[in-house]
Rosetta silent file (secondary structure, phi, psi, omega in degrees, C-alpha in Angstrom):
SEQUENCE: XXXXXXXXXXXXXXXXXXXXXXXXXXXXXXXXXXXXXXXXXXXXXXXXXXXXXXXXXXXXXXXXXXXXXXXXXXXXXXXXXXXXXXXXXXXXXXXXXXXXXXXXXXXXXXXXXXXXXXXXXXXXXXXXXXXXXXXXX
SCORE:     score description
SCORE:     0.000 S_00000001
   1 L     0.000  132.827 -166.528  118.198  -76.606   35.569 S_00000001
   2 L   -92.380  176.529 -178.625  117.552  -73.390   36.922 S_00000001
   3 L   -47.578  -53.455  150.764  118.460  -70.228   34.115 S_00000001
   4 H   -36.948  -37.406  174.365  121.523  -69.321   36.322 S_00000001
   5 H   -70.426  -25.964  160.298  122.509  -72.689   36.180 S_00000001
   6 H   -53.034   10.124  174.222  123.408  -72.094   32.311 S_00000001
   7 H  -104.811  -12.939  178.799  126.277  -70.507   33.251 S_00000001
   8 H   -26.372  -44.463 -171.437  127.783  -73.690   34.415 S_00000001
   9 H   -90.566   25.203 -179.109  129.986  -74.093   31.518 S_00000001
  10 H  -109.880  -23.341 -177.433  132.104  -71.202   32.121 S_00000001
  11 L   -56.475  117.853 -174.811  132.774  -72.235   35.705 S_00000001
  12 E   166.587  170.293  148.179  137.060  -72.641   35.596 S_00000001
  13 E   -79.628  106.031  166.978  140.488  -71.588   35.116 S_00000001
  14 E  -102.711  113.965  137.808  140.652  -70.562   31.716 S_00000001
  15 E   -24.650   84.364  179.338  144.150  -69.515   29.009 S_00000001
  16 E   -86.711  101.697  177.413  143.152  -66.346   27.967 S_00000001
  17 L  -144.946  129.115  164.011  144.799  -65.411   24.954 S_00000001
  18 L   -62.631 -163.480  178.040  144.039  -62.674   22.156 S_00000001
  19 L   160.176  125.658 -177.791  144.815  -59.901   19.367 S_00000001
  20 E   -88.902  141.024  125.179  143.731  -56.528   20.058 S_00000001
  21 L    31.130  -57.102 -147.544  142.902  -55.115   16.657 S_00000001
  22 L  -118.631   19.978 -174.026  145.291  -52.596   17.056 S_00000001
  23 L    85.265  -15.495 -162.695  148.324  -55.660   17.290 S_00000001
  24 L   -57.977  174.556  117.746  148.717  -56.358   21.254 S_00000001
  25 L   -62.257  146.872  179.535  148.628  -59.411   22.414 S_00000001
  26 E  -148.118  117.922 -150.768  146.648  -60.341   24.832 S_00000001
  27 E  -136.059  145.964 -178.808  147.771  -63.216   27.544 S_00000001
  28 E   174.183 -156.578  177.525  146.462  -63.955   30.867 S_00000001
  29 E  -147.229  139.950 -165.455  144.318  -66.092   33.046 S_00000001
  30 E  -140.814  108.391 -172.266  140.153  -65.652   33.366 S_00000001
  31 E  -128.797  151.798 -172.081  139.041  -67.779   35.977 S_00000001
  32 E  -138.027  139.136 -163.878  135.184  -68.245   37.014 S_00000001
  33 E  -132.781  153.087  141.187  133.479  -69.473   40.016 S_00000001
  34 E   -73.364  128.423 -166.390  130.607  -70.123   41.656 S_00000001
  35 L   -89.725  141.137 -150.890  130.162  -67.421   44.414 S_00000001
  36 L   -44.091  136.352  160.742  128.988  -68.940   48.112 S_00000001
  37 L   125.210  -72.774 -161.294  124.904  -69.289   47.887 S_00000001
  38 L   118.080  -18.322 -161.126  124.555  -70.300   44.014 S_00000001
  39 L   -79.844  -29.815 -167.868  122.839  -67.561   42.802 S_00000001
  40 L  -127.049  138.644 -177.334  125.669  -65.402   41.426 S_00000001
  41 E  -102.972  144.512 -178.789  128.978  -66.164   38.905 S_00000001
  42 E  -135.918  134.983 -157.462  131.974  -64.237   39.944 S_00000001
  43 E  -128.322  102.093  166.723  134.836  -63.653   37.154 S_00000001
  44 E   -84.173  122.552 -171.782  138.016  -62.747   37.554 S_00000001
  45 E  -109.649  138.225 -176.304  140.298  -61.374   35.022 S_00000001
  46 E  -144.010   87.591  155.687  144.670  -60.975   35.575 S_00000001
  47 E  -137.770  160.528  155.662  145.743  -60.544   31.643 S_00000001
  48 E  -104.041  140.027  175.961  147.872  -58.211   29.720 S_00000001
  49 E  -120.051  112.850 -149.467  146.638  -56.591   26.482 S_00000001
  50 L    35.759 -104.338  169.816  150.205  -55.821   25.259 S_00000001
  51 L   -84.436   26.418 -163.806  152.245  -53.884   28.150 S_00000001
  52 E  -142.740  123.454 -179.046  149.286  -52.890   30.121 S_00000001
  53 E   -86.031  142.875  176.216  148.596  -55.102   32.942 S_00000001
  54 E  -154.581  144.976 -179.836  144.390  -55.011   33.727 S_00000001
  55 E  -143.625  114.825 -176.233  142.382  -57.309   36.507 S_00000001
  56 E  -119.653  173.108  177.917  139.322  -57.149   36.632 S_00000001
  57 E  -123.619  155.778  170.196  136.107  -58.505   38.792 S_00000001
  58 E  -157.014  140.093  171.914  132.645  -59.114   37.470 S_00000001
  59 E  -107.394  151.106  133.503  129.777  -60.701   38.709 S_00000001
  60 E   -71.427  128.829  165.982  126.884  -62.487   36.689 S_00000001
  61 L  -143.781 -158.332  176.631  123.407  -62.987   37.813 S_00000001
  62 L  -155.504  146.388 -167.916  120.259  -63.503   36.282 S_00000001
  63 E  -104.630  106.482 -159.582  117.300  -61.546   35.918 S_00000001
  64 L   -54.680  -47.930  145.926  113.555  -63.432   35.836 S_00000001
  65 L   -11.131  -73.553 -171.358  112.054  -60.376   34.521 S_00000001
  66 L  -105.082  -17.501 -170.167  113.963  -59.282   31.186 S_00000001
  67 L    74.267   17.520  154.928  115.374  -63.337   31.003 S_00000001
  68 E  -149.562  173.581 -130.495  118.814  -62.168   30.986 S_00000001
  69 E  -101.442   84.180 -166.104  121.883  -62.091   32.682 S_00000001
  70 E   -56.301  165.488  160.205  122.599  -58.754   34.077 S_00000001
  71 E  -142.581  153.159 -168.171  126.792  -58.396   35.011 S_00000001
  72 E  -134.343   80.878  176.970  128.616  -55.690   36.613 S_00000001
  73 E   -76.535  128.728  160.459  132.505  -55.449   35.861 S_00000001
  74 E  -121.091  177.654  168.537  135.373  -53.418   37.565 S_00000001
  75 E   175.430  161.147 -160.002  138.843  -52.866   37.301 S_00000001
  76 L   -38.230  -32.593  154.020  142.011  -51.888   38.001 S_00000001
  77 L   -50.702  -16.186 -163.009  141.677  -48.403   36.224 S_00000001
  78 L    90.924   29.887  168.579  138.535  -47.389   37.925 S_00000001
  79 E   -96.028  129.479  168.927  136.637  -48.373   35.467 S_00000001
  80 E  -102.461  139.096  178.438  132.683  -49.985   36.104 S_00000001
  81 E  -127.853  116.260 -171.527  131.139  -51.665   33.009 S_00000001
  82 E   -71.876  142.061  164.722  127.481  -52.336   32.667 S_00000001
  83 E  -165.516  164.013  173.870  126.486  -55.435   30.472 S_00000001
  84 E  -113.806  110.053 -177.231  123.472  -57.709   29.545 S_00000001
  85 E  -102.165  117.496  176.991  124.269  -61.206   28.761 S_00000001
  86 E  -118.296  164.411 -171.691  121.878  -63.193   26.802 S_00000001
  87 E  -121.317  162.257  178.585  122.367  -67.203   25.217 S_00000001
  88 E  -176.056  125.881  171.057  120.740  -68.181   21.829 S_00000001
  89 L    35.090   36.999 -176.277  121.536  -71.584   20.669 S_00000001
  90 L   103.872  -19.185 -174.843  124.831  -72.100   22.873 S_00000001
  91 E   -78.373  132.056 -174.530  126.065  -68.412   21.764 S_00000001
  92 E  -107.776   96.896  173.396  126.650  -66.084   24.544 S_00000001
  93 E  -102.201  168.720 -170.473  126.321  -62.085   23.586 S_00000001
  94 E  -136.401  128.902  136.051  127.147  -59.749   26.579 S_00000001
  95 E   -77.765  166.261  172.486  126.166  -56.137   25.587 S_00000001
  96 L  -163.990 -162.893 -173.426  126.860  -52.799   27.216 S_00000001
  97 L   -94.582  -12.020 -166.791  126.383  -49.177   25.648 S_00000001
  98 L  -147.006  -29.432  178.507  129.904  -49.292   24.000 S_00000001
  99 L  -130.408  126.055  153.346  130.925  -52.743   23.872 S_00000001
 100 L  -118.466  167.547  154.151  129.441  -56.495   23.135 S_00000001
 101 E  -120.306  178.645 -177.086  130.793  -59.716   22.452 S_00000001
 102 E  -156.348  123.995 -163.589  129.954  -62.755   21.293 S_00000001
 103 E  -153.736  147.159 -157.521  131.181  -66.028   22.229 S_00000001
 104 E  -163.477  122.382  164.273  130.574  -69.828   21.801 S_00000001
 105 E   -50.172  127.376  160.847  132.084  -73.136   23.388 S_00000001
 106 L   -54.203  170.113 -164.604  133.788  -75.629   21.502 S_00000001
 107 L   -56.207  -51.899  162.629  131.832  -79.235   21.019 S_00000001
 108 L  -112.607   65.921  175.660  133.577  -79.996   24.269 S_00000001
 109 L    79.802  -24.676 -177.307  133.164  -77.445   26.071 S_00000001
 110 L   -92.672   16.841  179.294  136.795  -76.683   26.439 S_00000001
 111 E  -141.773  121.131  156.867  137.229  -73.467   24.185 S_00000001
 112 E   -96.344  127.968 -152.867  136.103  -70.513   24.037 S_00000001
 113 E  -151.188  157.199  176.188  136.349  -68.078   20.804 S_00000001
 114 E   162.420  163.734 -151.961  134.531  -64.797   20.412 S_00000001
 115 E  -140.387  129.649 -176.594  135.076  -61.613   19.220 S_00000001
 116 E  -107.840  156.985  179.600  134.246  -57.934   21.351 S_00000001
 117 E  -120.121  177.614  155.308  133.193  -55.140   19.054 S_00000001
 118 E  -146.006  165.879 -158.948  132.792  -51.361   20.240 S_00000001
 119 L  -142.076  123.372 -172.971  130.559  -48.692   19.559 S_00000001
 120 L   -92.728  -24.022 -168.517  130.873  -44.964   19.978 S_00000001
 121 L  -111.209  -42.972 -140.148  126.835  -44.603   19.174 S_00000001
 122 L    83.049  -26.081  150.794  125.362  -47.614   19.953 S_00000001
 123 L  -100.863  -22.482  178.320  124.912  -48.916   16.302 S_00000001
 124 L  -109.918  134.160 -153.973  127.579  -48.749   14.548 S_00000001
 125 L  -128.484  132.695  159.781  129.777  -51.777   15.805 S_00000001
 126 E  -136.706  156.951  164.470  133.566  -52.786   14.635 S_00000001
 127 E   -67.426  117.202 -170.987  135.497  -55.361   16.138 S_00000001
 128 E  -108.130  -65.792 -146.798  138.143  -54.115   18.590 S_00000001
 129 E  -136.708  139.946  175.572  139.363  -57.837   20.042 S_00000001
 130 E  -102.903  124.186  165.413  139.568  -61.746   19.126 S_00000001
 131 E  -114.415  176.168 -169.428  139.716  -64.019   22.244 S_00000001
 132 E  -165.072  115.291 -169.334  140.276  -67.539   22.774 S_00000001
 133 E  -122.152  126.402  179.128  139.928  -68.840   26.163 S_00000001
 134 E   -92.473  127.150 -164.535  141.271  -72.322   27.155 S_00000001
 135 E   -89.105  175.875 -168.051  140.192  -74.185   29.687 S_00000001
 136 L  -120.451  -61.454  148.552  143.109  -75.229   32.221 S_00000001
 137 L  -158.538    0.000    0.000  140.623  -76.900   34.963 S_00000001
């Protein structure tokens, strides 16, 4: 299996549903594919976190170098998001300068639960959102 290939188990339609912190809801669909070639994961997100619809694109790759998974997210605000994904013992964190998460598969594979924090510094980290992603197929 190549390193990229450890992304395998994300490849789907996933139930995305949430709790912002701050009360939304958060409901949607997060679906992830391989993009033509193999080399690259490409993620699409169409959820609402309460009334505010956001869709976003991201790509996944993987870097030989640092040994982890660089990603590049956009979305419908204009926003670009930087992030570093690394695995440790099935646990996925994705980092950025302001936000990580941390997330881990059920035994089979068919849940996803994790929690994103944010960071105005870079060190000091609270918990903004709890997700729960189902898979669908």
């Amino acid at each position: 299996m190549t390193p990229i290939q450890k992304l395998q188990p994300f490849i789907g339609t996933w139930k995305t549903e949430g709790q912002m912190r701050t009360g939304e809801k958060i409901t949607g669909t997060d679906i992830y594919e391989w993009f033509p070639g193999g080399h690259f994961i490409m993620h699409k997100v169409d959820v609402f976190m309460g009334s505010q619809k956001k869709i976003g694109l991201e790509m996944f790759s993987y870097d030989a170098a640092t040994g982890k998974y660089p990603m590049r997210s956009y979305d419908n605000d204009g926003n670009t998001t930087v992030l570093q994904a690394t695995e440790h013992k099935g646990a996925w964190t994705f980092t950025g300068e302001t936000v990580r998460g941390t997330f881990s598969f059920s035994e089979g594979g068919n849940v996803i639960t994790g929690t994103w924090e944010g960071s105005e510094n870079g060190k000091d980290w609270a918990p903004i959102m709890d997700m729960k992603l189902s898979k669908i197929s």
